[in-house]
PDB file of N, CA and C in Angstrom:
ATOM      1  N   UNK A  12       6.616  -9.272  11.767  1.00  0.00           N
ATOM      2  CA  UNK A  12       5.671  -9.660  10.742  1.00  0.00           C
ATOM      3  C   UNK A  12       5.052  -8.410  10.131  1.00  0.00           C
ATOM      4  N   UNK A  13       4.831  -8.449   8.849  1.00  0.00           N
ATOM      5  CA  UNK A  13       4.230  -7.319   8.152  1.00  0.00           C
ATOM      6  C   UNK A  13       2.825  -7.678   7.698  1.00  0.00           C
ATOM      7  N   UNK A  14       1.935  -6.727   7.852  1.00  0.00           N
ATOM      8  CA  UNK A  14       0.549  -6.934   7.452  1.00  0.00           C
ATOM      9  C   UNK A  14       0.097  -5.695   6.704  1.00  0.00           C
ATOM     10  N   UNK A  15      -0.484  -5.859   5.543  1.00  0.00           N
ATOM     11  CA  UNK A  15      -0.902  -4.689   4.785  1.00  0.00           C
ATOM     12  C   UNK A  15      -2.259  -4.191   5.279  1.00  0.00           C
ATOM     13  N   UNK A  16      -2.437  -2.878   5.232  1.00  0.00           N
ATOM     14  CA  UNK A  16      -3.723  -2.306   5.604  1.00  0.00           C
ATOM     15  C   UNK A  16      -4.678  -2.490   4.434  1.00  0.00           C
ATOM     16  N   UNK A  17      -5.958  -2.408   4.705  1.00  0.00           N
ATOM     17  CA  UNK A  17      -6.931  -2.639   3.641  1.00  0.00           C
ATOM     18  C   UNK A  17      -7.520  -1.348   3.091  1.00  0.00           C
ATOM     19  N   UNK A  18      -7.706  -0.341   3.951  1.00  0.00           N
ATOM     20  CA  UNK A  18      -8.340   0.895   3.526  1.00  0.00           C
ATOM     21  C   UNK A  18      -7.493   2.093   3.950  1.00  0.00           C
ATOM     22  N   UNK A  19      -7.424   3.097   3.087  1.00  0.00           N
ATOM     23  CA  UNK A  19      -6.775   4.355   3.444  1.00  0.00           C
ATOM     24  C   UNK A  19      -7.664   5.505   2.980  1.00  0.00           C
ATOM     25  N   UNK A  20      -7.521   6.636   3.652  1.00  0.00           N
ATOM     26  CA  UNK A  20      -8.284   7.826   3.282  1.00  0.00           C
ATOM     27  C   UNK A  20      -7.352   8.757   2.523  1.00  0.00           C
ATOM     28  N   UNK A  21      -7.760   9.160   1.323  1.00  0.00           N
ATOM     29  CA  UNK A  21      -6.967  10.051   0.483  1.00  0.00           C
ATOM     30  C   UNK A  21      -7.738  11.328   0.218  1.00  0.00           C
ATOM     31  N   UNK A  22      -7.004  12.419   0.030  1.00  0.00           N
ATOM     32  CA  UNK A  22      -7.612  13.724  -0.229  1.00  0.00           C
ATOM     33  C   UNK A  22      -7.555  14.012  -1.717  1.00  0.00           C
ATOM     34  N   UNK A  23      -8.722  14.213  -2.325  1.00  0.00           N
ATOM     35  CA  UNK A  23      -8.766  14.538  -3.756  1.00  0.00           C
ATOM     36  C   UNK A  23      -8.327  15.977  -3.972  1.00  0.00           C
ATOM     37  N   UNK A  24      -7.756  16.245  -5.124  1.00  0.00           N
ATOM     38  CA  UNK A  24      -7.245  17.590  -5.426  1.00  0.00           C
ATOM     39  C   UNK A  24      -8.388  18.554  -5.712  1.00  0.00           C
ATOM     40  N   UNK A  25      -8.070  19.825  -5.627  1.00  0.00           N
ATOM     41  CA  UNK A  25      -8.982  20.919  -5.969  1.00  0.00           C
ATOM     42  C   UNK A  25     -10.265  20.916  -5.150  1.00  0.00           C
ATOM     43  N   UNK A  26     -10.181  20.482  -3.898  1.00  0.00           N
ATOM     44  CA  UNK A  26     -11.322  20.584  -2.999  1.00  0.00           C
ATOM     45  C   UNK A  26     -12.477  19.646  -3.268  1.00  0.00           C
ATOM     46  N   UNK A  27     -12.225  18.506  -3.910  1.00  0.00           N
ATOM     47  CA  UNK A  27     -13.302  17.559  -4.186  1.00  0.00           C
ATOM     48  C   UNK A  27     -13.569  16.609  -3.033  1.00  0.00           C
ATOM     49  N   UNK A  28     -12.931  16.840  -1.891  1.00  0.00           N
ATOM     50  CA  UNK A  28     -13.208  16.036  -0.707  1.00  0.00           C
ATOM     51  C   UNK A  28     -12.260  14.865  -0.557  1.00  0.00           C
ATOM     52  N   UNK A  29     -12.663  13.914   0.279  1.00  0.00           N
ATOM     53  CA  UNK A  29     -11.839  12.755   0.583  1.00  0.00           C
ATOM     54  C   UNK A  29     -12.514  11.488   0.082  1.00  0.00           C
ATOM     55  N   UNK A  30     -11.698  10.486  -0.199  1.00  0.00           N
ATOM     56  CA  UNK A  30     -12.223   9.178  -0.582  1.00  0.00           C
ATOM     57  C   UNK A  30     -11.539   8.122   0.274  1.00  0.00           C
ATOM     58  N   UNK A  31     -12.264   7.074   0.572  1.00  0.00           N
ATOM     59  CA  UNK A  31     -11.703   5.928   1.282  1.00  0.00           C
ATOM     60  C   UNK A  31     -11.456   4.857   0.227  1.00  0.00           C
ATOM     61  N   UNK A  32     -10.208   4.393   0.171  1.00  0.00           N
ATOM     62  CA  UNK A  32      -9.789   3.495  -0.899  1.00  0.00           C
ATOM     63  C   UNK A  32      -9.445   2.124  -0.326  1.00  0.00           C
ATOM     64  N   UNK A  33     -10.001   1.093  -0.922  1.00  0.00           N
ATOM     65  CA  UNK A  33      -9.588  -0.271  -0.629  1.00  0.00           C
ATOM     66  C   UNK A  33      -8.338  -0.518  -1.467  1.00  0.00           C
ATOM     67  N   UNK A  34      -7.211  -0.795  -0.814  1.00  0.00           N
ATOM     68  CA  UNK A  34      -5.956  -0.939  -1.543  1.00  0.00           C
ATOM     69  C   UNK A  34      -5.983  -2.085  -2.545  1.00  0.00           C
ATOM     70  N   UNK A  35      -6.842  -3.048  -2.348  1.00  0.00           N
ATOM     71  CA  UNK A  35      -6.942  -4.156  -3.289  1.00  0.00           C
ATOM     72  C   UNK A  35      -7.600  -3.737  -4.603  1.00  0.00           C
ATOM     73  N   UNK A  36      -8.236  -2.567  -4.637  1.00  0.00           N
ATOM     74  CA  UNK A  36      -8.889  -2.091  -5.850  1.00  0.00           C
ATOM     75  C   UNK A  36      -7.997  -1.201  -6.702  1.00  0.00           C
ATOM     76  N   UNK A  37      -6.783  -0.890  -6.215  1.00  0.00           N
ATOM     77  CA  UNK A  37      -5.883  -0.048  -6.997  1.00  0.00           C
ATOM     78  C   UNK A  37      -5.333  -0.861  -8.167  1.00  0.00           C
ATOM     79  N   UNK A  38      -5.561  -0.342  -9.370  1.00  0.00           N
ATOM     80  CA  UNK A  38      -5.112  -1.013 -10.579  1.00  0.00           C
ATOM     81  C   UNK A  38      -3.768  -0.460 -11.034  1.00  0.00           C
ATOM     82  N   UNK A  39      -3.613   0.870 -10.943  1.00  0.00           N
ATOM     83  CA  UNK A  39      -2.414   1.523 -11.441  1.00  0.00           C
ATOM     84  C   UNK A  39      -2.202   2.805 -10.651  1.00  0.00           C
ATOM     85  N   UNK A  40      -0.935   3.209 -10.470  1.00  0.00           N
ATOM     86  CA  UNK A  40      -0.619   4.473  -9.803  1.00  0.00           C
ATOM     87  C   UNK A  40       0.552   5.120 -10.526  1.00  0.00           C
ATOM     88  N   UNK A  41       0.557   6.445 -10.529  1.00  0.00           N
ATOM     89  CA  UNK A  41       1.724   7.162 -11.030  1.00  0.00           C
ATOM     90  C   UNK A  41       1.795   8.519 -10.364  1.00  0.00           C
ATOM     91  N   UNK A  42       2.972   9.121 -10.403  1.00  0.00           N
ATOM     92  CA  UNK A  42       3.181  10.431  -9.793  1.00  0.00           C
ATOM     93  C   UNK A  42       2.475  11.496 -10.617  1.00  0.00           C
ATOM     94  N   UNK A  43       1.792  12.393  -9.939  1.00  0.00           N
ATOM     95  CA  UNK A  43       1.048  13.450 -10.619  1.00  0.00           C
ATOM     96  C   UNK A  43       1.986  14.484 -11.230  1.00  0.00           C
ATOM     97  N   UNK A  44       3.003  14.883 -10.481  1.00  0.00           N
ATOM     98  CA  UNK A  44       4.007  15.833 -10.958  1.00  0.00           C
ATOM     99  C   UNK A  44       5.379  15.181 -10.843  1.00  0.00           C
ATOM    100  N   UNK A  45       5.884  14.554 -11.895  1.00  0.00           N
ATOM    101  CA  UNK A  45       7.160  13.841 -11.824  1.00  0.00           C
ATOM    102  C   UNK A  45       8.339  14.706 -11.383  1.00  0.00           C
ATOM    103  N   UNK A  46       8.329  15.977 -11.708  1.00  0.00           N
ATOM    104  CA  UNK A  46       9.450  16.851 -11.345  1.00  0.00           C
ATOM    105  C   UNK A  46       9.562  17.045  -9.839  1.00  0.00           C
ATOM    106  N   UNK A  47       8.428  17.189  -9.157  1.00  0.00           N
ATOM    107  CA  UNK A  47       8.441  17.451  -7.719  1.00  0.00           C
ATOM    108  C   UNK A  47       8.099  16.223  -6.884  1.00  0.00           C
ATOM    109  N   UNK A  48       7.468  15.222  -7.482  1.00  0.00           N
ATOM    110  CA  UNK A  48       7.068  14.028  -6.747  1.00  0.00           C
ATOM    111  C   UNK A  48       5.809  14.236  -5.920  1.00  0.00           C
ATOM    112  N   UNK A  49       5.157  15.384  -6.081  1.00  0.00           N
ATOM    113  CA  UNK A  49       3.956  15.668  -5.288  1.00  0.00           C
ATOM    114  C   UNK A  49       2.714  15.131  -5.982  1.00  0.00           C
ATOM    115  N   UNK A  50       1.800  14.659  -5.167  1.00  0.00           N
ATOM    116  CA  UNK A  50       0.530  14.166  -5.676  1.00  0.00           C
ATOM    117  C   UNK A  50       0.665  12.834  -6.383  1.00  0.00           C
ATOM    118  N   UNK A  51      -0.478  12.199  -6.608  1.00  0.00           N
ATOM    119  CA  UNK A  51      -0.499  10.910  -7.303  1.00  0.00           C
ATOM    120  C   UNK A  51      -1.790  10.802  -8.100  1.00  0.00           C
ATOM    121  N   UNK A  52      -1.728  10.000  -9.125  1.00  0.00           N
ATOM    122  CA  UNK A  52      -2.914   9.644  -9.901  1.00  0.00           C
ATOM    123  C   UNK A  52      -3.104   8.150  -9.700  1.00  0.00           C
ATOM    124  N   UNK A  53      -4.302   7.769  -9.266  1.00  0.00           N
ATOM    125  CA  UNK A  53      -4.575   6.353  -9.047  1.00  0.00           C
ATOM    126  C   UNK A  53      -5.790   5.931  -9.870  1.00  0.00           C
ATOM    127  N   UNK A  54      -5.746   4.708 -10.341  1.00  0.00           N
ATOM    128  CA  UNK A  54      -6.873   4.128 -11.044  1.00  0.00           C
ATOM    129  C   UNK A  54      -7.426   3.016 -10.174  1.00  0.00           C
ATOM    130  N   UNK A  55      -8.730   3.071  -9.901  1.00  0.00           N
ATOM    131  CA  UNK A  55      -9.379   2.076  -9.051  1.00  0.00           C
ATOM    132  C   UNK A  55     -10.360   1.254  -9.872  1.00  0.00           C
ATOM    133  N   UNK A  56     -10.353  -0.044  -9.648  1.00  0.00           N
ATOM    134  CA  UNK A  56     -11.334  -0.922 -10.275  1.00  0.00           C
ATOM    135  C   UNK A  56     -12.649  -0.774  -9.532  1.00  0.00           C
ATOM    136  N   UNK A  57     -13.746  -0.805 -10.271  1.00  0.00           N
ATOM    137  CA  UNK A  57     -15.042  -0.787  -9.584  1.00  0.00           C
ATOM    138  C   UNK A  57     -15.335  -2.192  -9.079  1.00  0.00           C
ATOM    139  N   UNK A  58     -16.450  -2.366  -8.393  1.00  0.00           N
ATOM    140  CA  UNK A  58     -16.743  -3.665  -7.778  1.00  0.00           C
ATOM    141  C   UNK A  58     -16.904  -4.774  -8.812  1.00  0.00           C
ATOM    142  N   UNK A  59     -17.277  -4.430 -10.029  1.00  0.00           N
ATOM    143  CA  UNK A  59     -17.410  -5.446 -11.075  1.00  0.00           C
ATOM    144  C   UNK A  59     -16.043  -5.776 -11.659  1.00  0.00           C
ATOM    145  N   UNK A  60     -15.128  -4.808 -11.660  1.00  0.00           N
ATOM    146  CA  UNK A  60     -13.776  -5.037 -12.144  1.00  0.00           C
ATOM    147  C   UNK A  60     -13.602  -4.847 -13.632  1.00  0.00           C
ATOM    148  N   UNK A  61     -14.651  -4.412 -14.327  1.00  0.00           N
ATOM    149  CA  UNK A  61     -14.565  -4.252 -15.774  1.00  0.00           C
ATOM    150  C   UNK A  61     -14.022  -2.875 -16.142  1.00  0.00           C
ATOM    151  N   UNK A  62     -14.433  -1.851 -15.417  1.00  0.00           N
ATOM    152  CA  UNK A  62     -13.988  -0.497 -15.713  1.00  0.00           C
ATOM    153  C   UNK A  62     -13.164   0.048 -14.550  1.00  0.00           C
ATOM    154  N   UNK A  63     -12.420   1.106 -14.833  1.00  0.00           N
ATOM    155  CA  UNK A  63     -11.632   1.753 -13.789  1.00  0.00           C
ATOM    156  C   UNK A  63     -12.002   3.228 -13.733  1.00  0.00           C
ATOM    157  N   UNK A  64     -11.754   3.838 -12.580  1.00  0.00           N
ATOM    158  CA  UNK A  64     -11.994   5.259 -12.375  1.00  0.00           C
ATOM    159  C   UNK A  64     -10.691   5.897 -11.935  1.00  0.00           C
ATOM    160  N   UNK A  65     -10.359   7.049 -12.533  1.00  0.00           N
ATOM    161  CA  UNK A  65      -9.120   7.740 -12.206  1.00  0.00           C
ATOM    162  C   UNK A  65      -9.391   8.828 -11.174  1.00  0.00           C
ATOM    163  N   UNK A  66      -8.502   8.924 -10.178  1.00  0.00           N
ATOM    164  CA  UNK A  66      -8.575   9.972  -9.166  1.00  0.00           C
ATOM    165  C   UNK A  66      -7.220  10.647  -9.055  1.00  0.00           C
ATOM    166  N   UNK A  67      -7.231  11.961  -8.900  1.00  0.00           N
ATOM    167  CA  UNK A  67      -6.018  12.701  -8.614  1.00  0.00           C
ATOM    168  C   UNK A  67      -6.064  13.054  -7.139  1.00  0.00           C
ATOM    169  N   UNK A  68      -5.014  12.679  -6.409  1.00  0.00           N
ATOM    170  CA  UNK A  68      -4.989  12.889  -4.966  1.00  0.00           C
ATOM    171  C   UNK A  68      -3.761  13.706  -4.570  1.00  0.00           C
ATOM    172  N   UNK A  69      -3.845  14.343  -3.396  1.00  0.00           N
ATOM    173  CA  UNK A  69      -2.764  15.198  -2.909  1.00  0.00           C
ATOM    174  C   UNK A  69      -1.606  14.404  -2.317  1.00  0.00           C
ATOM    175  N   UNK A  70      -1.862  13.210  -1.794  1.00  0.00           N
ATOM    176  CA  UNK A  70      -0.801  12.407  -1.195  1.00  0.00           C
ATOM    177  C   UNK A  70       0.182  11.956  -2.275  1.00  0.00           C
ATOM    178  N   UNK A  71       1.453  11.849  -1.891  1.00  0.00           N
ATOM    179  CA  UNK A  71       2.463  11.428  -2.854  1.00  0.00           C
ATOM    180  C   UNK A  71       2.403   9.919  -3.048  1.00  0.00           C
ATOM    181  N   UNK A  72       3.008   9.479  -4.119  1.00  0.00           N
ATOM    182  CA  UNK A  72       3.049   8.055  -4.418  1.00  0.00           C
ATOM    183  C   UNK A  72       3.807   7.303  -3.319  1.00  0.00           C
ATOM    184  N   UNK A  73       4.854   7.932  -2.773  1.00  0.00           N
ATOM    185  CA  UNK A  73       5.617   7.303  -1.680  1.00  0.00           C
ATOM    186  C   UNK A  73       4.756   7.098  -0.442  1.00  0.00           C
ATOM    187  N   UNK A  74       3.907   8.073  -0.117  1.00  0.00           N
ATOM    188  CA  UNK A  74       3.023   7.936   1.047  1.00  0.00           C
ATOM    189  C   UNK A  74       2.062   6.773   0.870  1.00  0.00           C
ATOM    190  N   UNK A  75       1.504   6.637  -0.317  1.00  0.00           N
ATOM    191  CA  UNK A  75       0.556   5.544  -0.586  1.00  0.00           C
ATOM    192  C   UNK A  75       1.276   4.202  -0.522  1.00  0.00           C
ATOM    193  N   UNK A  76       2.497   4.154  -1.066  1.00  0.00           N
ATOM    194  CA  UNK A  76       3.259   2.897  -1.060  1.00  0.00           C
ATOM    195  C   UNK A  76       3.584   2.443   0.363  1.00  0.00           C
ATOM    196  N   UNK A  77       3.748   3.373   1.292  1.00  0.00           N
ATOM    197  CA  UNK A  77       4.032   3.004   2.682  1.00  0.00           C
ATOM    198  C   UNK A  77       2.895   2.207   3.301  1.00  0.00           C
ATOM    199  N   UNK A  78       1.657   2.449   2.855  1.00  0.00           N
ATOM    200  CA  UNK A  78       0.519   1.731   3.400  1.00  0.00           C
ATOM    201  C   UNK A  78       0.450   0.278   2.912  1.00  0.00           C
ATOM    202  N   UNK A  79       1.156  -0.022   1.839  1.00  0.00           N
ATOM    203  CA  UNK A  79       1.085  -1.370   1.297  1.00  0.00           C
ATOM    204  C   UNK A  79       1.758  -2.408   2.189  1.00  0.00           C
ATOM    205  N   UNK A  80       2.719  -1.989   2.998  1.00  0.00           N
ATOM    206  CA  UNK A  80       3.309  -2.917   3.976  1.00  0.00           C
ATOM    207  C   UNK A  80       3.594  -2.148   5.268  1.00  0.00           C
ATOM    208  N   UNK A  81       2.745  -2.374   6.246  1.00  0.00           N
ATOM    209  CA  UNK A  81       2.843  -1.713   7.538  1.00  0.00           C
ATOM    210  C   UNK A  81       3.232  -2.758   8.569  1.00  0.00           C
ATOM    211  N   UNK A  82       4.214  -2.441   9.394  1.00  0.00           N
ATOM    212  CA  UNK A  82       4.664  -3.405  10.401  1.00  0.00           C
ATOM    213  C   UNK A  82       3.578  -3.628  11.442  1.00  0.00           C
ATOM    214  N   UNK A  83       3.281  -4.877  11.700  1.00  0.00           N
ATOM    215  CA  UNK A  83       2.289  -5.260  12.707  1.00  0.00           C
ATOM    216  C   UNK A  83       3.013  -5.462  14.020  1.00  0.00           C
ATOM    217  N   UNK A  84       2.749  -4.591  15.017  1.00  0.00           N
ATOM    218  CA  UNK A  84       3.468  -4.664  16.295  1.00  0.00           C
ATOM    219  C   UNK A  84       2.808  -5.611  17.258  1.00  0.00           C
TER     220      UNK A  84
END
């Protein structure tokens, strides 16, 4: 059985620290550097859901996608 995780910790680029992200708030994602596949840009909905905030993170898009379906042992 597979169960998705709800929160992950991501590292913001350029030393802006870490953020804890609720995966249900991710609106859009794309690769930060398409040539190398490194880093990701994510857009998160705020609690009201009307506006979004963009974050640039060091984790790759593939790493974030792995959290969307994690095997429940």
